[in-house]
Coordinates of C-alpha atoms and ligand atoms in Angstrom, one line a residue:
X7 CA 140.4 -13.8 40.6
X8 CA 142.7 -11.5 39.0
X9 CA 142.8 -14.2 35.8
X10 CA 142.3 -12.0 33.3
X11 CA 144.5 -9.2 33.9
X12 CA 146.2 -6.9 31.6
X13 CA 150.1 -6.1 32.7
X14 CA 151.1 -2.6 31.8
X15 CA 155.1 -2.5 32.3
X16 CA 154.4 -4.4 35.8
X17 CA 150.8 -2.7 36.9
X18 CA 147.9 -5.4 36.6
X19 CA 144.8 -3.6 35.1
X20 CA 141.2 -5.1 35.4
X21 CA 139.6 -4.6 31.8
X22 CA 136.1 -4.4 32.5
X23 CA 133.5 -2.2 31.2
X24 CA 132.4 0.9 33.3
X25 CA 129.2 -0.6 33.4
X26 CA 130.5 -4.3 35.1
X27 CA 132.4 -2.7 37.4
X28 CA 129.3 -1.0 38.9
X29 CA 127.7 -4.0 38.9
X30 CA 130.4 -5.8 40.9
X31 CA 130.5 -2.6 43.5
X32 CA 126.9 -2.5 43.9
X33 CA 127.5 -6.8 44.7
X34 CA 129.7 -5.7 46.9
X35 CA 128.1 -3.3 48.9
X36 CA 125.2 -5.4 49.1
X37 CA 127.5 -8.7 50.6
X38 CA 129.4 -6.0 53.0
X39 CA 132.4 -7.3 51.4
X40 CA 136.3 -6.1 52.2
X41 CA 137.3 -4.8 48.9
X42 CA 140.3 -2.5 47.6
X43 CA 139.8 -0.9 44.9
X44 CA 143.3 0.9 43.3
X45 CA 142.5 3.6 40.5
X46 CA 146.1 3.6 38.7
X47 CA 146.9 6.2 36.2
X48 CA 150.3 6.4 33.9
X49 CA 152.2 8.5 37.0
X50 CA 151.1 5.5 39.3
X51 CA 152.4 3.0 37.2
X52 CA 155.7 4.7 36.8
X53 CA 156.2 4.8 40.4
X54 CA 154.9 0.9 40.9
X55 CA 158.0 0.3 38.4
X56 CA 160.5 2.2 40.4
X57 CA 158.7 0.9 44.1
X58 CA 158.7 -2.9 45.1
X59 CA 156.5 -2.6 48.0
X60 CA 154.3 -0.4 46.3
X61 CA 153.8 -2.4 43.0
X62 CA 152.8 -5.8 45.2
X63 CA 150.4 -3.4 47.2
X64 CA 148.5 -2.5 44.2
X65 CA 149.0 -5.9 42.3
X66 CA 147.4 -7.3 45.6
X67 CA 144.3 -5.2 45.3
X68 CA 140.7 -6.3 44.9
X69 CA 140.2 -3.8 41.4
X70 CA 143.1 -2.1 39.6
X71 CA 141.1 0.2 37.4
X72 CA 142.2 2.3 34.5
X73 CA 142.2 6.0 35.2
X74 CA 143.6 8.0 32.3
X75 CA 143.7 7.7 28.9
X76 CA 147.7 6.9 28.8
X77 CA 146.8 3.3 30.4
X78 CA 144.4 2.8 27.7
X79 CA 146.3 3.6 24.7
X80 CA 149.9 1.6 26.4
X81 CA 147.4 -1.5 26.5
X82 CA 146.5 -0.4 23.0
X83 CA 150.0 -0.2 22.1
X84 CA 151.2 -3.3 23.9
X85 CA 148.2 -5.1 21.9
X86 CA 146.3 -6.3 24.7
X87 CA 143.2 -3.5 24.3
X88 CA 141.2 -2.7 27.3
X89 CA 137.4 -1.5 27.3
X90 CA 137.3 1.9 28.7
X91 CA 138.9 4.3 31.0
X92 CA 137.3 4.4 34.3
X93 CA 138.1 7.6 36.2
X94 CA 139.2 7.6 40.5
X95 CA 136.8 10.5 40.3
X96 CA 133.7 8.9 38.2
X97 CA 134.3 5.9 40.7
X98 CA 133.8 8.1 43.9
X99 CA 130.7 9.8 42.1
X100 CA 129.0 6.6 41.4
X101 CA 129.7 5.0 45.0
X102 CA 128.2 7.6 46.6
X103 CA 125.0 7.5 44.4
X104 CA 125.0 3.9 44.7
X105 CA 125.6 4.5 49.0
X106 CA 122.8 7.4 49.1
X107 CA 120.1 4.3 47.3
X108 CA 120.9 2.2 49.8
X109 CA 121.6 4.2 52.6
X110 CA 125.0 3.0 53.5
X111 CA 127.7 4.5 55.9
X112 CA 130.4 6.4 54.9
X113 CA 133.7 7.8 56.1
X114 CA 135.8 10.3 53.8
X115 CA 139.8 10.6 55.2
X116 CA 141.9 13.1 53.5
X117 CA 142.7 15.7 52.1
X118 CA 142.9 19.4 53.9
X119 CA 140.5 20.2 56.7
X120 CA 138.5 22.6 55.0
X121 CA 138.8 20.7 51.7
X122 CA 137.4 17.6 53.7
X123 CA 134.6 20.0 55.4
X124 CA 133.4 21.2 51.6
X125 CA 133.2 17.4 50.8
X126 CA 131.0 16.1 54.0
X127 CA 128.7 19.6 53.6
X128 CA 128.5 18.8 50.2
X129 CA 127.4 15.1 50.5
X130 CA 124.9 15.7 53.4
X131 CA 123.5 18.3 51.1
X132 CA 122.9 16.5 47.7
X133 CA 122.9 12.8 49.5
X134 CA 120.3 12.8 52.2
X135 CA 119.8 8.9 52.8
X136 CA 123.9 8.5 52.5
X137 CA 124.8 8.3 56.5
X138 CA 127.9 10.2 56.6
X139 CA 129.2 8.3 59.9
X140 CA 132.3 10.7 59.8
X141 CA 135.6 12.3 58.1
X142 CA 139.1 13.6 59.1
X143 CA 141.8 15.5 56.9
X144 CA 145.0 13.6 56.0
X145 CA 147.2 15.5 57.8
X146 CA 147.4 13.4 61.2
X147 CA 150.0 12.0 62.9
X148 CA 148.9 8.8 64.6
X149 CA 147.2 6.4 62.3
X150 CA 145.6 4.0 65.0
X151 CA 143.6 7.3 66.7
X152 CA 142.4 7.4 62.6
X153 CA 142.0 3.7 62.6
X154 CA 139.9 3.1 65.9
X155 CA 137.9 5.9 64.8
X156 CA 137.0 4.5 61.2
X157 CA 136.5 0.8 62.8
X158 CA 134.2 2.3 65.8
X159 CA 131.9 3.9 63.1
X160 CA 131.5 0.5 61.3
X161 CA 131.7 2.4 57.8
X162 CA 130.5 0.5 54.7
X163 CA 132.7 2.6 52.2
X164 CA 136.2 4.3 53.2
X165 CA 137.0 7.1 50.5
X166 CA 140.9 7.6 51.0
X167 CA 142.4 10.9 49.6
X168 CA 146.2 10.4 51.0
X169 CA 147.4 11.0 47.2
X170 CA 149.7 7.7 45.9
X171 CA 151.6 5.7 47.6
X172 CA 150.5 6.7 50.9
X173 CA 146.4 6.1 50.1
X174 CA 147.2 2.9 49.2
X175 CA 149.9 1.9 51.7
X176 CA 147.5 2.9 54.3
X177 CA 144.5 1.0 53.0
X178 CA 146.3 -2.0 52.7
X179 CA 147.5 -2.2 56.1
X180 CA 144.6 -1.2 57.7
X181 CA 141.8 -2.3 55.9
X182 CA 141.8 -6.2 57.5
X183 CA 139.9 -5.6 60.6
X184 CA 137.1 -3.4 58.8
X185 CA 134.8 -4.7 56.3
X186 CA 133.8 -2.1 53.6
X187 CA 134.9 -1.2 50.7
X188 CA 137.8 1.0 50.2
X189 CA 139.3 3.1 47.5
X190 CA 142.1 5.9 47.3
X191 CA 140.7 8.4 45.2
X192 CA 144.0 10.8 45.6
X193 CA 143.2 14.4 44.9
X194 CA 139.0 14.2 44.1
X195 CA 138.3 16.0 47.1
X196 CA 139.6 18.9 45.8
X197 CA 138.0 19.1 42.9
X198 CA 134.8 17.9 44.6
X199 CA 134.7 20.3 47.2
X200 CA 134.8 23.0 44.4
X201 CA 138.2 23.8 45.7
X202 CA 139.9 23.1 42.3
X203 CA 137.7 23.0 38.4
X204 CA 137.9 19.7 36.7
X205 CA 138.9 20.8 32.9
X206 CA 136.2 21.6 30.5
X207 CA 134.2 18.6 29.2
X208 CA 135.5 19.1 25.7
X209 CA 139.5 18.9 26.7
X210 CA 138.2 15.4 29.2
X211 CA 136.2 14.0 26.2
X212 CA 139.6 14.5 23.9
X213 CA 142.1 12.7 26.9
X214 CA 143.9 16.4 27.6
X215 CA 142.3 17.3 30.8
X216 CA 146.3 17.0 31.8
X217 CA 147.0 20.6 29.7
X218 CA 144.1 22.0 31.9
X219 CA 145.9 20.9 35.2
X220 CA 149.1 22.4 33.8
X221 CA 148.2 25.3 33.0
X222 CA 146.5 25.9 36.4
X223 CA 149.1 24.3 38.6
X224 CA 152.1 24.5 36.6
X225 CA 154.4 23.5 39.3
X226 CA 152.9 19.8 38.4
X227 CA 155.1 19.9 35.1
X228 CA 157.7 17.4 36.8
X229 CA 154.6 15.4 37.6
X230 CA 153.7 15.5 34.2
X231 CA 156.6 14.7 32.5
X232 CA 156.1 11.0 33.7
X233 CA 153.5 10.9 30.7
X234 CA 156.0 11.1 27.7
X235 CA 158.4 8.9 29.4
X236 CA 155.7 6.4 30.3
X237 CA 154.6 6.0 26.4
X238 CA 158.7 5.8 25.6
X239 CA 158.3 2.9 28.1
X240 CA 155.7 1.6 26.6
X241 CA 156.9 1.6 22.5
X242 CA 159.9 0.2 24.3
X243 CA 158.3 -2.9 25.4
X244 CA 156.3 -3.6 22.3
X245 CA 159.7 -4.1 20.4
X246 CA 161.2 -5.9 22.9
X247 CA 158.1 -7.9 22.1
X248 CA 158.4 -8.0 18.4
X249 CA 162.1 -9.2 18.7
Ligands
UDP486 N1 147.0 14.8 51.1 C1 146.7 14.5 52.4 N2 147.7 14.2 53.3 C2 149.0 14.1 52.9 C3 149.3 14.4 51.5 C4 148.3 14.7 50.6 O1 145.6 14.5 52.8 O2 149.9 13.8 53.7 C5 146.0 15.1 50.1 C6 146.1 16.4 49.5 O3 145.5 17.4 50.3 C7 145.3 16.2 48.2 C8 145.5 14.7 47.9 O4 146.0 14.2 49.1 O5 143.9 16.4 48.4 C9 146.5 14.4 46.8 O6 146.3 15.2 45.7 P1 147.1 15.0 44.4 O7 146.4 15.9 43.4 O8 148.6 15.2 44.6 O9 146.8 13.5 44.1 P2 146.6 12.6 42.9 O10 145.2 12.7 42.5 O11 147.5 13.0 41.8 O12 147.0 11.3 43.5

């Protein structure tokens, strides 16, 4: 495993299509196997740089999947091209599809409680054969109470919505004991729940659904700024390539 990876200043990417990666989830589900899936966007990988611990936590999951359009054009860049972006929030939408055909358990953690309430109403409403065994917001202070919880309920799928690092630190030390398949899928509650709009198709087909965020949460500049410096990072590597 993990052969074929692409390295994006540190982060290792999976290049598969959208369509493979399915295919592997849906193998997954079907073996009950433990998987992690990490969807990494240019903010993320930034962060991996600057974070030890975190970088090997994501390097040391079962999928590191391209979510934004910045990771595809550095691998463009860097001359290692990857298929397709694959979005945290495409993921969660096909898993649950995928867990409503075959009638699997889930357990959504994260997120604020009536964000997290929106979500589970939502999914028992347009996922009938999907056996919601339970959810929690991410605002708790014991982890094991979480833990024993999740484990009692024997869920095949664990949707994580900590934001980064703390998603993923948490999946990574909990997730040995409990078979299913686990992803962090950081702020998708919110827009799932109909709390918060995803941006108009048009601005997501042309890779700006970031101006849409800004302009509606424009305290997330800082955030943003991460995306110019990543692609500085990025043209800086390709000529310490060239050289
Ligand atoms: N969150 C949480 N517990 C925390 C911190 C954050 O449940 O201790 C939730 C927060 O409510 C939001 C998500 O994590 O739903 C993070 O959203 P953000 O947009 O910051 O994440 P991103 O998608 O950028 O990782």
């Amino acid at each position: 495993m993990h052969k074929n990876r692409i390295n994006i200043l540190g982060t290792e990417f999976d290049n598969y299509t959208e369509k493979q990666f399915h295919k592997y989830l849906s193998d997954d589900m079907d073996g009950r196997s433990n998987k992690f899936i990490v969807t990494a966007n240019p903010e993320m990988v930034l962060s991996a740089q600057k974070n030890p611990k975190f970088s090997k936590v994501v390097n040391s999951a079962d999928y590191v999947i391209p979510d934004g359009i910045g990771i595809i054009k550095g691998a463009k860049t860097l001359g290692t091209p990857m298929h397709e972006r694959i979005t945290g929030f495409d993921t969660l939408m096909f898993l649950l599809q995928a867990a409503n055909r075959k009638q699997l358990k889930v357990y959504l953690l994260g997120s604020k409680p009536e964000v997290i309430e929106a979500s589970a109403k939502r999914i028992e409403r347009e996922y009938p054969q999907l056996d919601l065994v339970g959810y929690h917001d991410g605002y708790f202070k014991d982890n094991q109470v979480i833990v024993d919880e999740i484990a009692e309920k024997k869920p095949n799928i664990v949707l994580v919505a900590l934001g980064y690092p703390k998603q993923e630190f948490f999946i990574n030390e909990y997730r040995k004991d409990i078979d299913a398949i686990w992803i962090g899928v950081g702020g998708s509650f919110d827009v799932f729940s109909g709390t918060k709009k995803r941006a108009p198709v048009i601005l997501q087909k042309l890779g700006l659904e970031w101006t849409y965020r800004l302009f509606k949460e424009p305290t997330r500049i800082g955030r943003m700024l991460a995306i110019p410096k990543y692609m500085n990072l990025i043209r800086a590597e390709k000529k310490s390539q060239e050289k």
